[in-house]
Tab-separated table of C-alpha atoms in Angstrom:
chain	number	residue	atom	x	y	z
A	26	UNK	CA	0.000	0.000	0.000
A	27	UNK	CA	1.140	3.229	-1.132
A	28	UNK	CA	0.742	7.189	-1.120
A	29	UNK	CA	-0.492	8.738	-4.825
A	30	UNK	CA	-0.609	12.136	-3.812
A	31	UNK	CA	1.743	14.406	-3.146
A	32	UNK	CA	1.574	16.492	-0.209
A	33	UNK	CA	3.996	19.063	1.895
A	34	UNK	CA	5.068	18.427	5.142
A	35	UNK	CA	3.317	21.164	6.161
A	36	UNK	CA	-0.189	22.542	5.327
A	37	UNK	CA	-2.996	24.994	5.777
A	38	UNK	CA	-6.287	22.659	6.434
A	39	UNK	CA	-7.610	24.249	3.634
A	40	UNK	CA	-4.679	23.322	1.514
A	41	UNK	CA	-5.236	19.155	2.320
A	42	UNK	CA	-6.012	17.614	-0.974
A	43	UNK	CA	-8.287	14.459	-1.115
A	44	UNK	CA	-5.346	11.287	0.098
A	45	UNK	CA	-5.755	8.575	-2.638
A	46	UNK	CA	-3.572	5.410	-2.080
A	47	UNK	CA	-3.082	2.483	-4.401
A	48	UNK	CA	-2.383	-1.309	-3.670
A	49	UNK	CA	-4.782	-1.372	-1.011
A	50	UNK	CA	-5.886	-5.020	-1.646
A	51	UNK	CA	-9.246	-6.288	-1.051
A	52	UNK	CA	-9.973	-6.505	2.602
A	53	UNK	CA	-11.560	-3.861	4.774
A	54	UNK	CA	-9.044	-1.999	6.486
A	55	UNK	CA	-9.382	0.431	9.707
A	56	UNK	CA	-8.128	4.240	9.631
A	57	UNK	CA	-7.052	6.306	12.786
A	58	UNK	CA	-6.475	9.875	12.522
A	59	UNK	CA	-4.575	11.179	15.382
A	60	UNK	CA	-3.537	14.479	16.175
A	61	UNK	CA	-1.182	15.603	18.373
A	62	UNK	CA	-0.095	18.831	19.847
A	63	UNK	CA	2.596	20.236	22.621
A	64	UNK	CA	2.529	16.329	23.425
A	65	UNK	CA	-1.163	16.143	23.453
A	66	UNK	CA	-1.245	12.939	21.110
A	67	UNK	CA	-5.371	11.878	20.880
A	68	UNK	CA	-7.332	10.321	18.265
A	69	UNK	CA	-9.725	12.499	15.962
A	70	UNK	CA	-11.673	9.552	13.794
A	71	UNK	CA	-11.735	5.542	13.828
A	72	UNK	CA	-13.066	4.091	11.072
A	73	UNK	CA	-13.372	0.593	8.685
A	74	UNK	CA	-12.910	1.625	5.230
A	75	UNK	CA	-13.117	-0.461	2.277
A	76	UNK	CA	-10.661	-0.453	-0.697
A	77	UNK	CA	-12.250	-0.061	-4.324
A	78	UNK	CA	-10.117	-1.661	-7.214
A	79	UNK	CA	-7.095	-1.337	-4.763
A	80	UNK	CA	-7.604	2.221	-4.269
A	81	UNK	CA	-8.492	3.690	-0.706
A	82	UNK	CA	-9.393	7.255	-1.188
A	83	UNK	CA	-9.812	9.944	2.023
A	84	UNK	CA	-12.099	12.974	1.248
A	85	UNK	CA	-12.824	15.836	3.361
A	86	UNK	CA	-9.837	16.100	5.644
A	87	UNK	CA	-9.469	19.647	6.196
A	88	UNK	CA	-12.795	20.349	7.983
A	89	UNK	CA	-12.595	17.402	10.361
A	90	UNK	CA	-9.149	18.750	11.765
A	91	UNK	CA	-10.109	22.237	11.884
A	92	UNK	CA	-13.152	21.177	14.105
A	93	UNK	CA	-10.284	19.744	16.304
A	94	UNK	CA	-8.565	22.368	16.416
A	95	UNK	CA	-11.513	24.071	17.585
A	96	UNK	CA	-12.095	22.170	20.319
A	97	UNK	CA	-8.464	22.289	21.297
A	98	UNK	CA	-8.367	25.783	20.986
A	99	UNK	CA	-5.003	25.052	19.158
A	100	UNK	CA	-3.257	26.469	15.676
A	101	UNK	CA	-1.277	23.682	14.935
A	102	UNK	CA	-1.505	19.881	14.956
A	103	UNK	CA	0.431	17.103	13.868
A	104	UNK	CA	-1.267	14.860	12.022
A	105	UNK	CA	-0.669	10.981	11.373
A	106	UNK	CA	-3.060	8.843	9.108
A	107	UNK	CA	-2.565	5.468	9.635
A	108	UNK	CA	-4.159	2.373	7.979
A	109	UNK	CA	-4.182	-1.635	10.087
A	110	UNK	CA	-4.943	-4.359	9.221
A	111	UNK	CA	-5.901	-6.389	12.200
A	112	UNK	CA	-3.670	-5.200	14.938
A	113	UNK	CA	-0.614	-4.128	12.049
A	114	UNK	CA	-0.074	-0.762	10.997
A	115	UNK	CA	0.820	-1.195	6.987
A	116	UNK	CA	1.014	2.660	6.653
A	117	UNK	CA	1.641	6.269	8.409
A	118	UNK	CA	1.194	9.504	6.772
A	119	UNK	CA	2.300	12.206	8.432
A	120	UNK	CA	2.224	16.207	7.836
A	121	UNK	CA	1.508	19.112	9.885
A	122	UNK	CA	-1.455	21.300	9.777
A	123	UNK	CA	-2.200	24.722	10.856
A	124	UNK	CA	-5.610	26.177	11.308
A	125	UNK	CA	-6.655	27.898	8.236
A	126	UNK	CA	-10.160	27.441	6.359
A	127	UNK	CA	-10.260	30.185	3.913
A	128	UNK	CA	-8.459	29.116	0.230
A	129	UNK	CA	-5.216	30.083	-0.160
A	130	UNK	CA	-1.995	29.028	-2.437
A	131	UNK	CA	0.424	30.883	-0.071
A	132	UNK	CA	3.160	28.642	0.716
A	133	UNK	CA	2.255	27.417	4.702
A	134	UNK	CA	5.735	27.315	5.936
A	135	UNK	CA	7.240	30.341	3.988
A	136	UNK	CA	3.771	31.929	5.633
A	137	UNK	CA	4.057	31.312	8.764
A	138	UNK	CA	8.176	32.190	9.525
A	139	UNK	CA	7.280	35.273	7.762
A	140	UNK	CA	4.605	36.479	9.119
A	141	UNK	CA	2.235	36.931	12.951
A	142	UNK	CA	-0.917	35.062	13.103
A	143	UNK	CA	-3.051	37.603	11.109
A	144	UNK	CA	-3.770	38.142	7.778
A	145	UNK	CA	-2.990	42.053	8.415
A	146	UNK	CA	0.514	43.723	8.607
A	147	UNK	CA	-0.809	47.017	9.725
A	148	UNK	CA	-3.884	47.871	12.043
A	149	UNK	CA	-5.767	51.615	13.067
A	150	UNK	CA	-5.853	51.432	16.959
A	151	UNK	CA	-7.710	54.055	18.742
A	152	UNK	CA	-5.882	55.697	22.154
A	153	UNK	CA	-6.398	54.716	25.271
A	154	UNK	CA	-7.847	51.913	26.993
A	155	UNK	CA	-10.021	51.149	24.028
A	156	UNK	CA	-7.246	48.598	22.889
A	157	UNK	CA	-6.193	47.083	25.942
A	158	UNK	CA	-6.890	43.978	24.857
A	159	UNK	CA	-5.201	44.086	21.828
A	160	UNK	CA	-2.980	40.858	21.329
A	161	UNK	CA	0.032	40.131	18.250
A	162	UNK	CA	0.110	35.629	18.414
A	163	UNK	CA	2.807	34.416	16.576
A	164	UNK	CA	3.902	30.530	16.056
A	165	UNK	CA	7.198	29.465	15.557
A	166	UNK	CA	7.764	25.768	15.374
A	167	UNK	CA	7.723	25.402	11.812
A	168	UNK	CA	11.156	27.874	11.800
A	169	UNK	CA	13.094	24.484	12.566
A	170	UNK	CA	15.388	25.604	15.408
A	171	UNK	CA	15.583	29.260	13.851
A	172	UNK	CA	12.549	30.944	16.297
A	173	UNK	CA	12.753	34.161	18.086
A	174	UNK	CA	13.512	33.920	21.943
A	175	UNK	CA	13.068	38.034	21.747
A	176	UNK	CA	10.718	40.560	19.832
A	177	UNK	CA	11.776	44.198	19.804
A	178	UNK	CA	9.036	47.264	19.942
A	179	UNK	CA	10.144	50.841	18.627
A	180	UNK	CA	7.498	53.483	19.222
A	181	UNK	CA	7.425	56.632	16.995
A	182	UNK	CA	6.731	59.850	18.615
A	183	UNK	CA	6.107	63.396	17.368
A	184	UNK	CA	7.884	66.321	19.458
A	185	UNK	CA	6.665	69.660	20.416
A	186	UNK	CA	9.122	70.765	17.293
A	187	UNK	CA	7.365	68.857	14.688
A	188	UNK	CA	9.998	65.960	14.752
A	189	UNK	CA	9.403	62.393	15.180
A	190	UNK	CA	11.491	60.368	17.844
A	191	UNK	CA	12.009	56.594	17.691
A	192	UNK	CA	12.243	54.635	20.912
A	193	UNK	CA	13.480	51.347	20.721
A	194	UNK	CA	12.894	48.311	23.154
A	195	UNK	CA	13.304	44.501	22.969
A	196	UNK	CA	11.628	41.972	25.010
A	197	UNK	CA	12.425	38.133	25.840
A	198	UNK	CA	9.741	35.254	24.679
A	199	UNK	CA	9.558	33.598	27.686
A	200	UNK	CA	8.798	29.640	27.776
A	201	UNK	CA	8.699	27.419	24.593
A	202	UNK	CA	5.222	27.710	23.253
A	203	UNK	CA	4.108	26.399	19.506
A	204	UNK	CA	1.697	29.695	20.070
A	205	UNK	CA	2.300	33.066	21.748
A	206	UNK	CA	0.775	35.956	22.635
A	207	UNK	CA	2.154	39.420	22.845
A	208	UNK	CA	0.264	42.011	24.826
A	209	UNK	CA	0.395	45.427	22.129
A	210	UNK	CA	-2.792	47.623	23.018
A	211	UNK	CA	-2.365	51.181	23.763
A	212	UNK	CA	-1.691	51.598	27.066
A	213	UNK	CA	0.728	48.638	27.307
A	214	UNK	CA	3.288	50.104	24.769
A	215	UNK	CA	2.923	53.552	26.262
A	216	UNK	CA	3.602	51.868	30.104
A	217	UNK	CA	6.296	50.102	28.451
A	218	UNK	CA	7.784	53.475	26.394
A	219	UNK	CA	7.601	55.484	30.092
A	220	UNK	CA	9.733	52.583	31.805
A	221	UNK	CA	12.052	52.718	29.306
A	222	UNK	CA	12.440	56.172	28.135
A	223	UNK	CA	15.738	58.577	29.354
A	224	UNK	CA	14.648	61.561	29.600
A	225	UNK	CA	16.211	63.989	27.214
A	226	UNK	CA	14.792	67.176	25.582
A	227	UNK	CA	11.348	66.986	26.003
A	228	UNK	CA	9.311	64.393	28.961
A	229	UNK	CA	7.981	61.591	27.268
A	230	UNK	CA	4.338	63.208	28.340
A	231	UNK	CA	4.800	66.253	26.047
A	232	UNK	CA	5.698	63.792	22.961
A	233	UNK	CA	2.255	62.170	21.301
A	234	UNK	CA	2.872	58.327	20.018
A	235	UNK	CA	1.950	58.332	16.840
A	236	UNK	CA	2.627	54.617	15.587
A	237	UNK	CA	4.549	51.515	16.422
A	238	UNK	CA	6.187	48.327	15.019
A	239	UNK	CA	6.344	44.547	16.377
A	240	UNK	CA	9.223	42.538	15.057
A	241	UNK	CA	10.240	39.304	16.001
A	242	UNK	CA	12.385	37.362	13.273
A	243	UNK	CA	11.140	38.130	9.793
A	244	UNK	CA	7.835	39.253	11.288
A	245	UNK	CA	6.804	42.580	11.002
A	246	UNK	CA	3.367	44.441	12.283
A	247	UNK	CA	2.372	47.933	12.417
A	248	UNK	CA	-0.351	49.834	14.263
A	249	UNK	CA	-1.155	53.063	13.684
A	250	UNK	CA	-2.655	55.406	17.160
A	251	UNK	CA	-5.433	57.180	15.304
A	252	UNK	CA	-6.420	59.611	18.328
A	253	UNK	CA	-9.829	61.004	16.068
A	254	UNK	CA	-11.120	57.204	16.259
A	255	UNK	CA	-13.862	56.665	19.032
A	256	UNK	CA	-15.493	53.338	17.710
A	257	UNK	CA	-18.732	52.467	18.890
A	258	UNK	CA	-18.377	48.635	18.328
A	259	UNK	CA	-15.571	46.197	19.606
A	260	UNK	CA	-15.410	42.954	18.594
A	261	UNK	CA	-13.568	40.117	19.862
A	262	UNK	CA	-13.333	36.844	17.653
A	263	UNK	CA	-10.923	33.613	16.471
A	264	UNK	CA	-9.761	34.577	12.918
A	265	UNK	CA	-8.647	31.958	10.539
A	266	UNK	CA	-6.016	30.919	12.236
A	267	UNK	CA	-7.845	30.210	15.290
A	268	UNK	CA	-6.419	33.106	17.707
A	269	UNK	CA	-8.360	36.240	19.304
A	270	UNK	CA	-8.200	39.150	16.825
A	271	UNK	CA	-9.814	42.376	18.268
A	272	UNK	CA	-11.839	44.572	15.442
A	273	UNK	CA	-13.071	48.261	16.572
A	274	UNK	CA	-15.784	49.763	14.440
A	275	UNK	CA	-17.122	53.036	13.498
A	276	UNK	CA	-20.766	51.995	13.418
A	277	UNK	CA	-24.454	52.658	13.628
A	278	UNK	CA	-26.485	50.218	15.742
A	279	UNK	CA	-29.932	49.757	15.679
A	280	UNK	CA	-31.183	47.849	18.759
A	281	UNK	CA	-34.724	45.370	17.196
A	282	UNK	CA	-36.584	43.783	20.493
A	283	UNK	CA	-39.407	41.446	19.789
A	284	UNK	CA	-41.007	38.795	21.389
A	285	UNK	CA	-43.245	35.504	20.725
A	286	UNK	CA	-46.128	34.331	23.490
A	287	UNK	CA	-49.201	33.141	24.148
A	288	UNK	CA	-52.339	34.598	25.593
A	289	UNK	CA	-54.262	32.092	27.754
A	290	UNK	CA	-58.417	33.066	28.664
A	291	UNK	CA	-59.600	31.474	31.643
A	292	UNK	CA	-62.640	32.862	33.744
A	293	UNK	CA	-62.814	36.067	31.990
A	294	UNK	CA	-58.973	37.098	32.480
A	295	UNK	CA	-56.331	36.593	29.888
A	296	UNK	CA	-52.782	35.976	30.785
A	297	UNK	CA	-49.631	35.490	28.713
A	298	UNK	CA	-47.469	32.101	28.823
A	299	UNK	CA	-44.551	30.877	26.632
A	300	UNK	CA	-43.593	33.974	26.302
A	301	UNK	CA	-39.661	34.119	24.894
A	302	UNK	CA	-38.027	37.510	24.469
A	303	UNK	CA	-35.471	37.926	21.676
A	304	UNK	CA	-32.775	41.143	20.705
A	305	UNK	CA	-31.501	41.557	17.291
A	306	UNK	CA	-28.657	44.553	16.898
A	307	UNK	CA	-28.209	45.358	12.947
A	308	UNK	CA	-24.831	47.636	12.861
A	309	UNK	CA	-23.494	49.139	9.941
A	310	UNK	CA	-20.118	50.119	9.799
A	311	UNK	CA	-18.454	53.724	8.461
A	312	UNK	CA	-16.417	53.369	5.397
A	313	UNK	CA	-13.452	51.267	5.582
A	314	UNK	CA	-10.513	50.728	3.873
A	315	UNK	CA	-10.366	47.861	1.249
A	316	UNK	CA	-7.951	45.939	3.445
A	317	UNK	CA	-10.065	46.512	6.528
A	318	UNK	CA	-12.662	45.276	4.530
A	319	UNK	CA	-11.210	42.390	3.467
A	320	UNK	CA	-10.430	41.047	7.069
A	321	UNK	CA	-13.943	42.004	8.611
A	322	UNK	CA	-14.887	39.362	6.479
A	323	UNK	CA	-13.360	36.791	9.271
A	324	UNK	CA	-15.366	38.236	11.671
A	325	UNK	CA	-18.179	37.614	9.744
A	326	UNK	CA	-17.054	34.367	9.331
A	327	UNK	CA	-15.656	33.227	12.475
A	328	UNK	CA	-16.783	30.107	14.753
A	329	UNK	CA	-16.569	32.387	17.750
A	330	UNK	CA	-17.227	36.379	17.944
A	331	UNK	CA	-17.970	38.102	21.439
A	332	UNK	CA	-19.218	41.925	21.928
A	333	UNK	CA	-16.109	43.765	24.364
A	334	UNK	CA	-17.871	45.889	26.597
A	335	UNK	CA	-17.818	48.786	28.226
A	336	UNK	CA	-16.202	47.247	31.342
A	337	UNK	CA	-14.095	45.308	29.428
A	338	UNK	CA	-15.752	42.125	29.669
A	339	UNK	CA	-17.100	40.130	26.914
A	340	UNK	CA	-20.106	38.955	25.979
A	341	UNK	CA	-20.654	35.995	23.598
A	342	UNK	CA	-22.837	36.789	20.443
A	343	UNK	CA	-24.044	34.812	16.941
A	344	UNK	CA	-23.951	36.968	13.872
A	345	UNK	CA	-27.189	35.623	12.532
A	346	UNK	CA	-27.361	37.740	8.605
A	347	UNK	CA	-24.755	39.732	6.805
A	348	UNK	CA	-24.269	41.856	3.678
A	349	UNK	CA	-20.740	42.297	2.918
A	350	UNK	CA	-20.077	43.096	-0.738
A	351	UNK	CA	-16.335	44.611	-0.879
A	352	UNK	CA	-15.016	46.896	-3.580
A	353	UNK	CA	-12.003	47.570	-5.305
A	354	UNK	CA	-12.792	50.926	-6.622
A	355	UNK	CA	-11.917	54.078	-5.523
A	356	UNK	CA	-14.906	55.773	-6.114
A	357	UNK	CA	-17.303	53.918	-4.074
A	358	UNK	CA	-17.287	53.741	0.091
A	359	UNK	CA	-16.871	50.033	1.634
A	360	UNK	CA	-19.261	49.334	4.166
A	361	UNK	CA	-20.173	46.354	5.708
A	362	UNK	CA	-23.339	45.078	7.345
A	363	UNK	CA	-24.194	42.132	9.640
A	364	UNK	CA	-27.029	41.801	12.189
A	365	UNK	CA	-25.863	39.467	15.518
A	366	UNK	CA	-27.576	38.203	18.643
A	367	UNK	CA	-26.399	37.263	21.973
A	368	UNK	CA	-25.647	33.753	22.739
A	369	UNK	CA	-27.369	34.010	25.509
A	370	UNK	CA	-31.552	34.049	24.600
A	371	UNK	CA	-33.317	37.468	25.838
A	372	UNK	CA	-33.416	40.972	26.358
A	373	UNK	CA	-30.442	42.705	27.540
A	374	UNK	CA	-30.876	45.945	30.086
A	375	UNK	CA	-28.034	48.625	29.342
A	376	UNK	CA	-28.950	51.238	32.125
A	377	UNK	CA	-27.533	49.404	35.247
A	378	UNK	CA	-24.273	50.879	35.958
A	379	UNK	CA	-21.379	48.986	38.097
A	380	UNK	CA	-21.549	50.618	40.963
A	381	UNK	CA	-24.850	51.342	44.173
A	382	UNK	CA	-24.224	54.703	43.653
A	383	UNK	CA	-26.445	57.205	41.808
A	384	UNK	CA	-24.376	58.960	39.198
A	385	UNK	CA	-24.564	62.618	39.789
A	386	UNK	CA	-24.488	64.886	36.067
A	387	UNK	CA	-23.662	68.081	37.937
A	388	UNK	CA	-21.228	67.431	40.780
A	389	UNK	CA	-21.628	71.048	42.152
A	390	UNK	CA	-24.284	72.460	44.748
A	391	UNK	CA	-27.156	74.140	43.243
A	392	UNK	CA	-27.325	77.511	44.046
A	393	UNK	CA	-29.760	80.087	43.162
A	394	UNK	CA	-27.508	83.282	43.213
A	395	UNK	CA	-26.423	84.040	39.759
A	396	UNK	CA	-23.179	85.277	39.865
């Protein structure tokens, strides 16, 4: 028994072609998928199949690892096919896959030594704790002995004069992970710029930081501080290579609350029963660019989105209808729009604040005297 096609050692899920082997005889054979990750070896199918005119042919691949992967909450898995007959393996195939259903010819490994996990190499940020959450994941085992143990950060500043000012830092990658995170938002970078700033012409408080790069190898990523952008939407959700990506949006939401029930008569006096409340919120965005565009689409897209709130939590949502139709001309504005629900069935109440205390608009004593 024998391999046909021809595959890479390593792969994008969406890149795993149909497996056809030949010489497979004429008795049923069994097939166990396994994969296996930072030593987590476990089985993903079991099966009997049956070869036809020799030929033992596995469809459909791609999906059933990426599910996987989903549970796993994992990038990257190595993956071993193996055929038995009786209690005899006859055959291993093994590859690694990463977490990746959208179609692409992009060469996996080239992809990911080359690149963080994100389809994006630049990113508008607003200021503030409005990106505190944001996260860079990179993964590094397919750079065969060649990965980053350090990723350096260099801020770009404009002076009082007009100038711009470059502060450079690097950082050790603690631990060996197949997947890391690096903590970029906002405030992080500018806690990490004030630690590590010397004082010189002008305090680093009179300076405004205007953008800043993430490099670790051959990786490069770039986010831009746009201090005009207030969005009105944060999203958090597992992109297409199965790590949190944060979106903000500049977006109109329109809150829809309806509800199904019953009315029950009995005696004279009606009554509802069954009754099931239900929230729809249809947002559309504020032009965005064509790459911006491009990448909502995972949101869009993704197996798992959740609404950031105001207090930073998250709440877990289901976009439930979209219209995203994406344009490469000039002339035209790129909008997208997608109506979601919470997870959770019901209404949700916005007015409760965090606190027992009554918010007070005008802090001062009234006073009568006009003055």
């Amino acid at each position: 028994m024998n391999l046909v096609t021809s595959i890479t050692q390593c792969l994008f899920t969406s890149q795993i072609p149909p497996l056809e082997y030949a010489q497979a005889g004429i008795d049923p054979l069994n097939v166990q998928i396994y994969g296996d990750c930072e030593e987590n070896r476990h089985r993903i199918l079991n099966t009997t199949i049956y070869p036809v005119n020799g030929k033992v042919i596995l469809y459909d691949l791609g999906p059933l690892i990426e599910e996987d992967m989903r549970n796993g909450d994992i990038t990257e898995s190595v993956i071993d096919v193996s055929f038995y007959s009786g209690n005899n393996r006859i055959l291993s195939t093994p590859f690694v896959a990463y977490h990746c259903p959208f179609s692409t010819n992009v060469d996996c490994a080239r992809f990911l030594a080359n690149h963080f996990l994100s389809s994006l190499t630049a990113k508008r940020i607003p200021a503030g704790s409005s990106s505190d959450k944001e996260r860079l994941w990179l993964n590094y085992s397919a750079e065969e002995g060649n990965a980053p143990n350090s990723y350096t950060l260099t801020a770009y500043f404009l002076t009082p004069a007009d100038t711009i000012f470059t502060l450079e830092m690097t950082f050790p990658i603690t631990g060996y992970y197949v997947r890391k995170a690096l903590a970029i938002g906002y405030d992080a970078v500018w806690d990490a710029c004030d630690s590590n700033y010397d004082p010189d012409e002008y305090t680093i408080e009179e300076m405004t930081l205007m953008y800043y790069t993430v490099k670790a190898g051959a990786r490069l990523f770039t986010y831009y501080v746009d201090y005009d952008f207030k969005p009105t939407q944060k999203f958090r959700f597992k992109n297409v290579f199965n790590v949190e990506e944060m979106i903000y949006l500049d977006a109109v939401t329109v809150t829809k609350t309806d509800t199904e029930r019953s009315i029950a008569t009995s005696h004279g006096q009606s009554l509802f029963y069954d009754q099931v409340d239900s929230q729809e919120y249809e947002v559309t965005t504020a032009p965005l660019s064509t790459e911006e565009a491009d990448w909502a689409a995972q949101l869009l897209l993704s197996h798992k989105v959740q609404r950031v709130e105001n207090g930073g939590t998250f709440t877990d949502i289901l976009i439930t209808d979209m219209n995203a139709e994406v344009t490469d001309s000039d002339e035209e504005h790129r909008r997208i729009k997608f109506t979601y629900r919470l997870k959770r069935q019901g209404a949700t109440l916005t007015t409760l604040t965090e606190t027992n205390e009554v918010t007070r608009k005008f802090s001062a004593q009234f006073n009568n005297k006009f003055a």
